[in-house]
PDB file of C-alpha atoms and ligand atoms in Angstrom:
ATOM      1  CA  MET V  29       8.718  -0.652  -4.174  1.00  0.00           C
ATOM      2  CA  ARG V  30      11.178  -2.743  -6.098  1.00  0.00           C
ATOM      3  CA  VAL V  31      10.424  -6.466  -6.549  1.00  0.00           C
ATOM      4  CA  ASP V  32      12.552  -9.119  -8.234  1.00  0.00           C
ATOM      5  CA  VAL V  33      11.020 -12.546  -8.962  1.00  0.00           C
ATOM      6  CA  VAL V  34      13.338 -15.483  -9.866  1.00  0.00           C
ATOM      7  CA  SER V  35      11.889 -18.445 -11.527  1.00  0.00           C
ATOM      8  CA  ILE V  36      12.477 -21.296 -14.011  1.00  0.00           C
ATOM      9  CA  PHE V  37       9.014 -20.444 -15.396  1.00  0.00           C
ATOM     10  CA  PRO V  38       9.173 -16.652 -16.015  1.00  0.00           C
ATOM     11  CA  GLU V  39       6.143 -16.921 -18.384  1.00  0.00           C
ATOM     12  CA  TYR V  40       4.119 -18.165 -15.432  1.00  0.00           C
ATOM     13  CA  LEU V  41       4.287 -14.544 -14.196  1.00  0.00           C
ATOM     14  CA  ALA V  42       2.974 -12.936 -17.235  1.00  0.00           C
ATOM     15  CA  PRO V  43      -0.329 -12.021 -15.541  1.00  0.00           C
ATOM     16  CA  LEU V  44       1.913  -9.393 -13.398  1.00  0.00           C
ATOM     17  CA  GLY V  45       1.526  -7.037 -16.633  1.00  0.00           C
ATOM     18  CA  LEU V  46      -2.171  -7.122 -16.515  1.00  0.00           C
ATOM     19  CA  SER V  47      -4.967  -5.129 -14.637  1.00  0.00           C
ATOM     20  CA  LEU V  48      -4.026  -3.230 -11.482  1.00  0.00           C
ATOM     21  CA  ILE V  49      -0.655  -4.484 -10.942  1.00  0.00           C
ATOM     22  CA  GLY V  50       0.216  -3.628 -14.557  1.00  0.00           C
ATOM     23  CA  LYS V  51      -1.113  -0.150 -13.867  1.00  0.00           C
ATOM     24  CA  ALA V  52       0.907   0.216 -10.667  1.00  0.00           C
ATOM     25  CA  ARG V  53       4.019  -0.770 -12.700  1.00  0.00           C
ATOM     26  CA  ALA V  54       3.172   1.705 -15.406  1.00  0.00           C
ATOM     27  CA  ALA V  55       2.610   4.439 -12.755  1.00  0.00           C
ATOM     28  CA  GLY V  56       6.146   3.704 -11.303  1.00  0.00           C
ATOM     29  CA  VAL V  57       4.580   2.601  -7.893  1.00  0.00           C
ATOM     30  CA  LEU V  58       5.834  -0.884  -8.438  1.00  0.00           C
ATOM     31  CA  ASP V  59       9.245  -1.582 -10.070  1.00  0.00           C
ATOM     32  CA  LEU V  60       9.181  -5.277 -10.859  1.00  0.00           C
ATOM     33  CA  ALA V  61      11.497  -7.420 -12.826  1.00  0.00           C
ATOM     34  CA  VAL V  62      11.000 -11.246 -13.499  1.00  0.00           C
ATOM     35  CA  HIS V  63      14.349 -13.184 -14.024  1.00  0.00           C
ATOM     36  CA  ASP V  64      14.873 -16.638 -15.362  1.00  0.00           C
ATOM     37  CA  LEU V  65      17.128 -18.600 -13.021  1.00  0.00           C
ATOM     38  CA  ARG V  66      18.630 -20.534 -15.848  1.00  0.00           C
ATOM     39  CA  GLY V  67      20.394 -17.263 -16.762  1.00  0.00           C
ATOM     40  CA  TRP V  68      22.711 -17.975 -13.765  1.00  0.00           C
ATOM     41  CA  THR V  69      23.644 -21.468 -14.984  1.00  0.00           C
ATOM     42  CA  HIS V  70      26.852 -22.195 -16.921  1.00  0.00           C
ATOM     43  CA  ASP V  71      26.447 -25.779 -18.251  1.00  0.00           C
ATOM     44  CA  VAL V  72      25.015 -26.399 -21.702  1.00  0.00           C
ATOM     45  CA  HIS V  73      21.947 -27.927 -20.143  1.00  0.00           C
ATOM     46  CA  ARG V  74      21.350 -25.067 -17.879  1.00  0.00           C
ATOM     47  CA  THR V  75      20.877 -27.435 -15.079  1.00  0.00           C
ATOM     48  CA  VAL V  76      19.033 -26.218 -11.931  1.00  0.00           C
ATOM     49  CA  ASP V  77      18.305 -29.370  -9.936  1.00  0.00           C
ATOM     50  CA  ASP V  78      19.864 -32.692  -8.753  1.00  0.00           C
ATOM     51  CA  THR V  79      18.979 -35.716  -6.577  1.00  0.00           C
ATOM     52  CA  PRO V  80      18.412 -35.185  -2.960  1.00  0.00           C
ATOM     53  CA  TYR V  81      21.085 -36.074  -0.335  1.00  0.00           C
ATOM     54  CA  GLY V  82      19.650 -38.739   1.934  1.00  0.00           C
ATOM     55  CA  GLY V  83      17.526 -40.097  -0.872  1.00  0.00           C
ATOM     56  CA  GLY V  84      13.890 -39.789  -1.368  1.00  0.00           C
ATOM     57  CA  PRO V  85      11.525 -38.901  -4.421  1.00  0.00           C
ATOM     58  CA  GLY V  86      11.983 -35.858  -6.613  1.00  0.00           C
ATOM     59  CA  MET V  87      14.625 -33.437  -7.164  1.00  0.00           C
ATOM     60  CA  VAL V  88      16.153 -30.502  -5.319  1.00  0.00           C
ATOM     61  CA  MET V  89      17.226 -27.029  -6.651  1.00  0.00           C
ATOM     62  CA  ARG V  90      21.122 -26.784  -6.794  1.00  0.00           C
ATOM     63  CA  PRO V  91      22.459 -23.954  -4.714  1.00  0.00           C
ATOM     64  CA  GLU V  92      24.906 -22.529  -7.325  1.00  0.00           C
ATOM     65  CA  PRO V  93      22.494 -20.692  -9.700  1.00  0.00           C
ATOM     66  CA  TRP V  94      20.505 -19.282  -6.672  1.00  0.00           C
ATOM     67  CA  GLY V  95      23.515 -18.041  -5.221  1.00  0.00           C
ATOM     68  CA  GLU V  96      24.648 -16.107  -8.191  1.00  0.00           C
ATOM     69  CA  ALA V  97      20.978 -14.839  -8.718  1.00  0.00           C
ATOM     70  CA  LEU V  98      20.932 -13.351  -5.150  1.00  0.00           C
ATOM     71  CA  ASP V  99      24.419 -11.918  -5.434  1.00  0.00           C
ATOM     72  CA  ALA V 100      23.268 -10.147  -8.647  1.00  0.00           C
ATOM     73  CA  LEU V 101      19.929  -9.013  -7.258  1.00  0.00           C
ATOM     74  CA  ALA V 102      20.898  -8.015  -3.557  1.00  0.00           C
ATOM     75  CA  PRO V 103      24.387  -6.751  -3.921  1.00  0.00           C
ATOM     76  CA  ALA V 104      26.338  -6.882  -0.586  1.00  0.00           C
ATOM     77  CA  ALA V 105      26.246  -3.137  -0.191  1.00  0.00           C
ATOM     78  CA  ASP V 106      22.538  -3.061  -0.326  1.00  0.00           C
ATOM     79  CA  ASN V 107      22.330  -4.608   3.148  1.00  0.00           C
ATOM     80  CA  ALA V 108      25.694  -3.447   4.566  1.00  0.00           C
ATOM     81  CA  PRO V 109      25.553  -3.423   8.369  1.00  0.00           C
ATOM     82  CA  ARG V 110      26.471   0.073   9.730  1.00  0.00           C
ATOM     83  CA  THR V 111      29.318   0.012  12.196  1.00  0.00           C
ATOM     84  CA  GLY V 112      29.329   3.796  13.070  1.00  0.00           C
ATOM     85  CA  SER V 113      33.041   3.863  12.488  1.00  0.00           C
ATOM     86  CA  PRO V 114      34.161   6.565   9.946  1.00  0.00           C
ATOM     87  CA  ALA V 115      36.337   4.247   8.333  1.00  0.00           C
ATOM     88  CA  ASP V 116      33.671   1.876   7.636  1.00  0.00           C
ATOM     89  CA  GLU V 117      31.415   4.521   6.191  1.00  0.00           C
ATOM     90  CA  PRO V 118      29.305   3.095   3.329  1.00  0.00           C
ATOM     91  CA  PRO V 119      29.879   4.422  -0.154  1.00  0.00           C
ATOM     92  CA  ALA V 120      27.593   7.358  -1.254  1.00  0.00           C
ATOM     93  CA  THR V 121      25.565   4.929  -3.459  1.00  0.00           C
ATOM     94  CA  SER V 122      24.865   2.625  -0.688  1.00  0.00           C
ATOM     95  CA  TRP V 123      21.479   1.855   0.495  1.00  0.00           C
ATOM     96  CA  ALA V 124      22.576   1.235   4.117  1.00  0.00           C
ATOM     97  CA  ASP V 125      20.338   4.068   5.456  1.00  0.00           C
ATOM     98  CA  GLU V 126      17.163   2.417   3.790  1.00  0.00           C
ATOM     99  CA  PRO V 127      15.538  -0.752   4.909  1.00  0.00           C
ATOM    100  CA  PRO V 128      17.352  -3.887   3.555  1.00  0.00           C
ATOM    101  CA  THR V 129      16.415  -6.118   0.726  1.00  0.00           C
ATOM    102  CA  ARG V 130      14.020  -9.012   2.082  1.00  0.00           C
ATOM    103  CA  LEU V 131      13.961 -12.547   0.566  1.00  0.00           C
ATOM    104  CA  LEU V 132      10.778 -14.339   0.408  1.00  0.00           C
ATOM    105  CA  VAL V 133      10.739 -18.002  -0.599  1.00  0.00           C
ATOM    106  CA  PRO V 134       7.214 -19.375  -1.129  1.00  0.00           C
ATOM    107  CA  GLY V 135       6.530 -23.054  -0.025  1.00  0.00           C
ATOM    108  CA  PRO V 136       4.193 -25.131   1.714  1.00  0.00           C
ATOM    109  CA  ALA V 137       6.522 -25.383   4.725  1.00  0.00           C
ATOM    110  CA  GLY V 138       6.471 -21.629   5.213  1.00  0.00           C
ATOM    111  CA  VAL V 139       4.739 -19.286   7.709  1.00  0.00           C
ATOM    112  CA  ARG V 140       1.159 -18.417   6.761  1.00  0.00           C
ATOM    113  CA  PHE V 141       0.492 -15.493   4.446  1.00  0.00           C
ATOM    114  CA  THR V 142      -1.802 -13.063   5.975  1.00  0.00           C
ATOM    115  CA  GLN V 143      -3.319  -9.753   5.445  1.00  0.00           C
ATOM    116  CA  ALA V 144      -1.084  -8.575   8.455  1.00  0.00           C
ATOM    117  CA  MET V 145       1.995  -9.811   6.483  1.00  0.00           C
ATOM    118  CA  ALA V 146       0.786  -8.134   3.259  1.00  0.00           C
ATOM    119  CA  HIS V 147       0.726  -4.918   5.251  1.00  0.00           C
ATOM    120  CA  GLU V 148       4.253  -5.429   6.508  1.00  0.00           C
ATOM    121  CA  LEU V 149       5.454  -6.178   3.003  1.00  0.00           C
ATOM    122  CA  ALA V 150       3.947  -3.222   1.590  1.00  0.00           C
ATOM    123  CA  THR V 151       6.207  -1.103   3.679  1.00  0.00           C
ATOM    124  CA  GLU V 152       9.409  -2.769   2.332  1.00  0.00           C
ATOM    125  CA  ARG V 153      11.736  -1.080  -0.177  1.00  0.00           C
ATOM    126  CA  HIS V 154      12.913  -4.271  -2.150  1.00  0.00           C
ATOM    127  CA  LEU V 155      11.483  -7.734  -2.064  1.00  0.00           C
ATOM    128  CA  ILE V 156      13.124 -10.764  -3.833  1.00  0.00           C
ATOM    129  CA  PHE V 157      10.981 -13.773  -4.543  1.00  0.00           C
ATOM    130  CA  ALA V 158      12.811 -17.006  -4.928  1.00  0.00           C
ATOM    131  CA  CYS V 159      10.337 -19.467  -6.735  1.00  0.00           C
ATOM    132  CA  GLY V 160      11.223 -23.065  -5.951  1.00  0.00           C
ATOM    133  CA  ARG V 161      10.125 -26.045  -7.984  1.00  0.00           C
ATOM    134  CA  TYR V 162      10.510 -29.761  -7.497  1.00  0.00           C
ATOM    135  CA  GLU V 163      11.022 -30.598  -3.775  1.00  0.00           C
ATOM    136  CA  GLY V 164      12.304 -27.261  -3.004  1.00  0.00           C
ATOM    137  CA  ILE V 165      15.669 -25.175  -2.977  1.00  0.00           C
ATOM    138  CA  ASP V 166      18.894 -26.539  -1.155  1.00  0.00           C
ATOM    139  CA  GLN V 167      18.527 -25.132   2.323  1.00  0.00           C
ATOM    140  CA  ARG V 168      21.953 -23.594   2.292  1.00  0.00           C
ATOM    141  CA  VAL V 169      20.713 -20.975  -0.040  1.00  0.00           C
ATOM    142  CA  LEU V 170      18.371 -19.766   2.635  1.00  0.00           C
ATOM    143  CA  GLU V 171      21.019 -20.091   5.296  1.00  0.00           C
ATOM    144  CA  HIS V 172      23.588 -18.151   3.365  1.00  0.00           C
ATOM    145  CA  ALA V 173      21.102 -15.412   2.349  1.00  0.00           C
ATOM    146  CA  ALA V 174      20.128 -15.096   5.967  1.00  0.00           C
ATOM    147  CA  THR V 175      23.549 -13.695   6.691  1.00  0.00           C
ATOM    148  CA  ARG V 176      22.821 -10.812   4.430  1.00  0.00           C
ATOM    149  CA  MET V 177      19.188 -10.048   4.686  1.00  0.00           C
ATOM    150  CA  PRO V 178      15.973 -11.105   6.314  1.00  0.00           C
ATOM    151  CA  VAL V 179      14.640 -14.405   4.720  1.00  0.00           C
ATOM    152  CA  THR V 180      10.890 -15.536   5.220  1.00  0.00           C
ATOM    153  CA  GLU V 181       9.461 -18.871   3.935  1.00  0.00           C
ATOM    154  CA  VAL V 182       5.839 -18.195   3.229  1.00  0.00           C
ATOM    155  CA  SER V 183       3.040 -20.550   2.640  1.00  0.00           C
ATOM    156  CA  LEU V 184      -0.474 -19.598   1.309  1.00  0.00           C
ATOM    157  CA  GLY V 185      -2.286 -22.291   3.207  1.00  0.00           C
ATOM    158  CA  ASP V 186      -2.428 -25.878   3.977  1.00  0.00           C
ATOM    159  CA  TYR V 187      -2.135 -27.559   0.504  1.00  0.00           C
ATOM    160  CA  VAL V 188       0.602 -28.250  -1.989  1.00  0.00           C
ATOM    161  CA  LEU V 189       1.273 -26.526  -5.290  1.00  0.00           C
ATOM    162  CA  PHE V 190       3.634 -27.368  -7.994  1.00  0.00           C
ATOM    163  CA  GLY V 191       5.954 -24.259  -7.168  1.00  0.00           C
ATOM    164  CA  GLY V 192       6.137 -20.793  -5.897  1.00  0.00           C
ATOM    165  CA  GLU V 193       4.936 -18.902  -8.899  1.00  0.00           C
ATOM    166  CA  VAL V 194       1.303 -18.860  -8.254  1.00  0.00           C
ATOM    167  CA  ALA V 195       2.114 -17.838  -4.709  1.00  0.00           C
ATOM    168  CA  VAL V 196       3.928 -14.892  -5.805  1.00  0.00           C
ATOM    169  CA  LEU V 197       0.976 -13.698  -7.982  1.00  0.00           C
ATOM    170  CA  VAL V 198      -1.176 -13.984  -4.994  1.00  0.00           C
ATOM    171  CA  ILE V 199       1.226 -12.393  -2.524  1.00  0.00           C
ATOM    172  CA  LEU V 200       2.052  -9.537  -5.031  1.00  0.00           C
ATOM    173  CA  GLU V 201      -1.461  -8.800  -5.647  1.00  0.00           C
ATOM    174  CA  ALA V 202      -2.310  -8.588  -1.902  1.00  0.00           C
ATOM    175  CA  VAL V 203       0.710  -6.258  -1.386  1.00  0.00           C
ATOM    176  CA  THR V 204       0.426  -4.054  -4.504  1.00  0.00           C
ATOM    177  CA  ARG V 205      -3.133  -2.928  -3.551  1.00  0.00           C
ATOM    178  CA  LEU V 206      -1.874  -1.776  -0.373  1.00  0.00           C
ATOM    179  CA  LEU V 207       0.754   0.558  -1.937  1.00  0.00           C
ATOM    180  CA  PRO V 208       0.041   4.130  -1.605  1.00  0.00           C
ATOM    181  CA  GLY V 209      -1.877   5.543  -4.708  1.00  0.00           C
ATOM    182  CA  VAL V 210      -2.847   2.157  -6.103  1.00  0.00           C
ATOM    183  CA  LEU V 211      -6.490   2.007  -4.903  1.00  0.00           C
ATOM    184  CA  GLY V 212      -8.526   5.112  -5.728  1.00  0.00           C
ATOM    185  CA  ASN V 213     -10.562   4.806  -2.625  1.00  0.00           C
ATOM    186  CA  ALA V 214      -8.640   4.202   0.392  1.00  0.00           C
ATOM    187  CA  GLY V 215     -11.837   3.500   2.379  1.00  0.00           C
ATOM    188  CA  SER V 216     -12.316   0.328   0.555  1.00  0.00           C
ATOM    189  CA  LEU V 217      -9.067  -0.979   2.333  1.00  0.00           C
ATOM    190  CA  ASN V 218     -10.570   0.157   5.877  1.00  0.00           C
ATOM    191  CA  GLU V 219     -13.839  -1.732   5.091  1.00  0.00           C
ATOM    192  CA  GLU V 220     -12.781  -5.004   3.580  1.00  0.00           C
ATOM    193  CA  SER V 221     -12.615  -8.478   4.910  1.00  0.00           C
ATOM    194  CA  HIS V 222      -9.728  -9.233   7.277  1.00  0.00           C
ATOM    195  CA  ALA V 223      -9.086  -5.390   7.908  1.00  0.00           C
ATOM    196  CA  HIS V 224     -10.470  -5.694  11.433  1.00  0.00           C
ATOM    197  CA  GLY V 225     -10.216  -9.329  12.207  1.00  0.00           C
ATOM    198  CA  LEU V 226     -13.829 -10.105  10.758  1.00  0.00           C
ATOM    199  CA  LEU V 227     -15.220 -11.048   7.452  1.00  0.00           C
ATOM    200  CA  GLU V 228     -17.318  -8.464   5.674  1.00  0.00           C
ATOM    201  CA  ALA V 229     -21.044  -8.450   5.104  1.00  0.00           C
ATOM    202  CA  PRO V 230     -22.553  -9.417   1.735  1.00  0.00           C
ATOM    203  CA  VAL V 231     -22.957  -6.703  -0.866  1.00  0.00           C
ATOM    204  CA  TYR V 232     -25.677  -5.866  -3.395  1.00  0.00           C
ATOM    205  CA  THR V 233     -26.329  -3.646  -6.281  1.00  0.00           C
ATOM    206  CA  LYS V 234     -29.226  -2.893  -8.654  1.00  0.00           C
ATOM    207  CA  PRO V 235     -31.920  -4.200  -9.475  1.00  0.00           C
ATOM    208  CA  PRO V 236     -33.711  -4.297  -6.181  1.00  0.00           C
ATOM    209  CA  THR V 237     -35.368  -7.559  -6.984  1.00  0.00           C
ATOM    210  CA  TRP V 238     -33.692 -10.119  -9.275  1.00  0.00           C
ATOM    211  CA  ARG V 239     -35.049 -13.544 -10.049  1.00  0.00           C
ATOM    212  CA  GLY V 240     -37.253 -13.324  -7.024  1.00  0.00           C
ATOM    213  CA  HIS V 241     -34.537 -12.382  -4.527  1.00  0.00           C
ATOM    214  CA  ASP V 242     -34.699  -8.996  -2.851  1.00  0.00           C
ATOM    215  CA  VAL V 243     -31.967  -6.665  -1.611  1.00  0.00           C
ATOM    216  CA  PRO V 244     -32.131  -6.640   2.167  1.00  0.00           C
ATOM    217  CA  GLN V 245     -34.653  -3.831   3.099  1.00  0.00           C
ATOM    218  CA  ILE V 246     -32.300  -2.046   5.573  1.00  0.00           C
ATOM    219  CA  LEU V 247     -29.820  -1.356   2.725  1.00  0.00           C
ATOM    220  CA  ARG V 248     -32.433   0.760   0.891  1.00  0.00           C
ATOM    221  CA  SER V 249     -33.794   2.470   3.944  1.00  0.00           C
ATOM    222  CA  GLY V 250     -31.242   5.467   4.026  1.00  0.00           C
ATOM    223  CA  ASP V 251     -30.785   4.689   7.825  1.00  0.00           C
ATOM    224  CA  HIS V 252     -27.023   4.885   8.049  1.00  0.00           C
ATOM    225  CA  GLY V 253     -26.877   3.748  11.568  1.00  0.00           C
ATOM    226  CA  GLY V 254     -29.140   0.901  10.942  1.00  0.00           C
ATOM    227  CA  ILE V 255     -27.109  -0.132   7.870  1.00  0.00           C
ATOM    228  CA  ALA V 256     -23.783   0.086   9.727  1.00  0.00           C
ATOM    229  CA  ARG V 257     -25.314  -2.201  12.533  1.00  0.00           C
ATOM    230  CA  TRP V 258     -26.673  -4.540  10.020  1.00  0.00           C
ATOM    231  CA  ARG V 259     -23.385  -4.824   8.312  1.00  0.00           C
ATOM    232  CA  ARG V 260     -21.567  -5.276  11.435  1.00  0.00           C
ATOM    233  CA  GLU V 261     -23.994  -8.302  12.521  1.00  0.00           C
ATOM    234  CA  GLN V 262     -23.717  -9.830   9.149  1.00  0.00           C
ATOM    235  CA  GLY V 263     -19.937  -9.815   9.360  1.00  0.00           C
ATOM    236  CA  LEU V 264     -19.997 -11.243  12.786  1.00  0.00           C
ATOM    237  CA  LEU V 265     -22.493 -14.145  11.767  1.00  0.00           C
ATOM    238  CA  ARG V 266     -20.470 -14.999   8.725  1.00  0.00           C
ATOM    239  CA  THR V 267     -17.276 -15.019  10.740  1.00  0.00           C
ATOM    240  CA  ALA V 268     -18.871 -17.236  13.437  1.00  0.00           C
ATOM    241  CA  ALA V 269     -20.313 -19.598  10.833  1.00  0.00           C
ATOM    242  CA  ARG V 270     -17.121 -19.760   8.480  1.00  0.00           C
ATOM    243  CA  ARG V 271     -14.163 -18.775  10.464  1.00  0.00           C
ATOM    244  CA  PRO V 272     -14.675 -19.535  14.191  1.00  0.00           C
ATOM    245  CA  ASP V 273     -10.931 -19.286  14.504  1.00  0.00           C
ATOM    246  CA  MET V 274     -10.955 -15.616  13.650  1.00  0.00           C
ATOM    247  CA  LEU V 275     -14.004 -14.910  16.006  1.00  0.00           C
ATOM    248  CA  ALA V 276     -11.999 -16.840  18.768  1.00  0.00           C
ATOM    249  CA  ALA V 277      -8.958 -14.713  18.132  1.00  0.00           C
ATOM    250  CA  LEU V 278     -10.853 -11.427  18.576  1.00  0.00           C
ATOM    251  CA  PRO V 279     -10.066  -9.605  21.819  1.00  0.00           C
ATOM    252  CA  PRO V 280     -13.283  -9.619  24.103  1.00  0.00           C
ATOM    253  CA  GLU V 281     -13.439  -5.829  24.174  1.00  0.00           C
ATOM    254  CA  GLU V 282     -14.018  -5.986  20.373  1.00  0.00           C
ATOM    255  CA  LEU V 283     -17.576  -7.379  21.096  1.00  0.00           C
ATOM    256  CA  ASP V 284     -20.180  -5.207  22.510  1.00  0.00           C
ATOM    257  CA  ARG V 285     -23.437  -6.213  24.175  1.00  0.00           C
ATOM    258  CA  ARG V 286     -25.360  -5.985  20.830  1.00  0.00           C
ATOM    259  CA  ASP V 287     -22.713  -8.231  18.992  1.00  0.00           C
ATOM    260  CA  VAL V 288     -23.077 -10.768  21.645  1.00  0.00           C
ATOM    261  CA  ALA V 289     -26.877 -10.642  21.588  1.00  0.00           C
ATOM    262  CA  ALA V 290     -26.834 -11.012  17.708  1.00  0.00           C
ATOM    263  CA  LEU V 291     -24.517 -13.953  17.964  1.00  0.00           C
ATOM    264  CA  ARG V 292     -26.438 -15.756  20.623  1.00  0.00           C
ATOM    265  CA  GLU V 293     -29.677 -15.237  18.877  1.00  0.00           C
ATOM    266  CA  ALA V 294     -28.299 -16.986  15.736  1.00  0.00           C
ATOM    267  CA  GLY V 295     -27.225 -19.819  17.972  1.00  0.00           C
ATOM    268  CA  PHE V 296     -23.633 -19.244  18.410  1.00  0.00           C
ATOM    269  CA  LEU V 297     -22.173 -19.682  21.836  1.00  0.00           C
ATOM    270  CA  VAL V 298     -20.391 -16.783  23.245  1.00  0.00           C
ATOM    271  CA  PRO V 299     -18.597 -17.793  26.605  1.00  0.00           C
ATOM    272  CA  PRO V 300     -19.479 -15.290  29.395  1.00  0.00           C
ATOM    273  CA  GLU V 301     -15.616 -14.328  29.649  1.00  0.00           C
ATOM    274  CA  ASP V 302     -15.785 -13.175  26.015  1.00  0.00           C
ATOM    275  CA  VAL V 303     -18.477 -10.516  26.854  1.00  0.00           C
ATOM    276  CA  ALA V 304     -17.145  -6.935  27.431  1.00  0.00           C
ATOM    277  CA  LYS V 305     -18.311  -5.537  30.733  1.00  0.00           C
TER     278      LYS V 305
HETATM  279 CL1  LIG K   7       3.754 -20.649  -1.160  1.00  0.00          CL
HETATM  280  N1  LIG K   7       4.283 -22.856  -2.486  1.00  0.00           N
HETATM  281  C1  LIG K   7       3.905 -24.263  -2.777  1.00  0.00           C
HETATM  282  N2  LIG K   7       4.726 -24.861  -3.655  1.00  0.00           N
HETATM  283  N3  LIG K   7       2.828 -24.854  -2.247  1.00  0.00           N
HETATM  284  C2  LIG K   7       2.128 -24.190  -1.365  1.00  0.00           C
HETATM  285  C3  LIG K   7       2.359 -22.840  -1.084  1.00  0.00           C
HETATM  286  C4  LIG K   7       3.400 -22.288  -1.760  1.00  0.00           C
HETATM  287  N4  LIG K   7       1.423 -22.399  -0.244  1.00  0.00           N
HETATM  288  C5  LIG K   7       0.563 -23.453   0.019  1.00  0.00           C
HETATM  289  N5  LIG K   7       0.960 -24.411  -0.793  1.00  0.00           N
END
């Protein structure tokens, strides 16, 4: 996967050279470049912002540098629509047979970033992240880009950051670990929180007793069926307690009789219509 990140604080993205993301880059799974937006300015002050039309506090990112950045990183041929007419056949070097470049714009007004979106992004050929600062990027940049490629404004959650850079670190970490060959053990993807709409059970390692706290006996029993059942119930109870929204979104057929019994026993209300027949 190719990824371009554009920011006025490229140093903010230095962690992308570390740890497993750095390893994915070294292994060639992730071809990532970070660009300084100011490289696409032409005045001596390398200006990227101006006052907002209509008034109000703060500054808005001017469209011109962003337009040039996106022209450079997503050349028009990249996303050329295919007409089927021989006269319009794309040049041999065109990417028209491949999925297009996709533009992601992090910001608190975006759609919520989820594990499902991470899976979707992990299938893309080329992502561009446009990191806004100040009050945001002139909306015409996004409008114009949308005539050439899919554009998604994306938010991490219901709070406000200074800019998109930290969000890019988060999103790229969630996406990179889903790329083929990055995680040694593919099973760890299948068993983690959010893989099946539930939170995962707590985990333990040695020693069996630590500061007077014991590892739950079932995990040391060797009873694989019992362990799977215990983990399922712990995941259900955690989800009910911490993320009732996730439990409510679970299709009723995902809960069997034992699930419902465990939830009711712990004091969580499960409406009769949510119980599988
Ligand atoms: Cl993606 N960007 C900014 N600036 N603030 C946020 C956010 C993103 N997600 C939540 N808050």
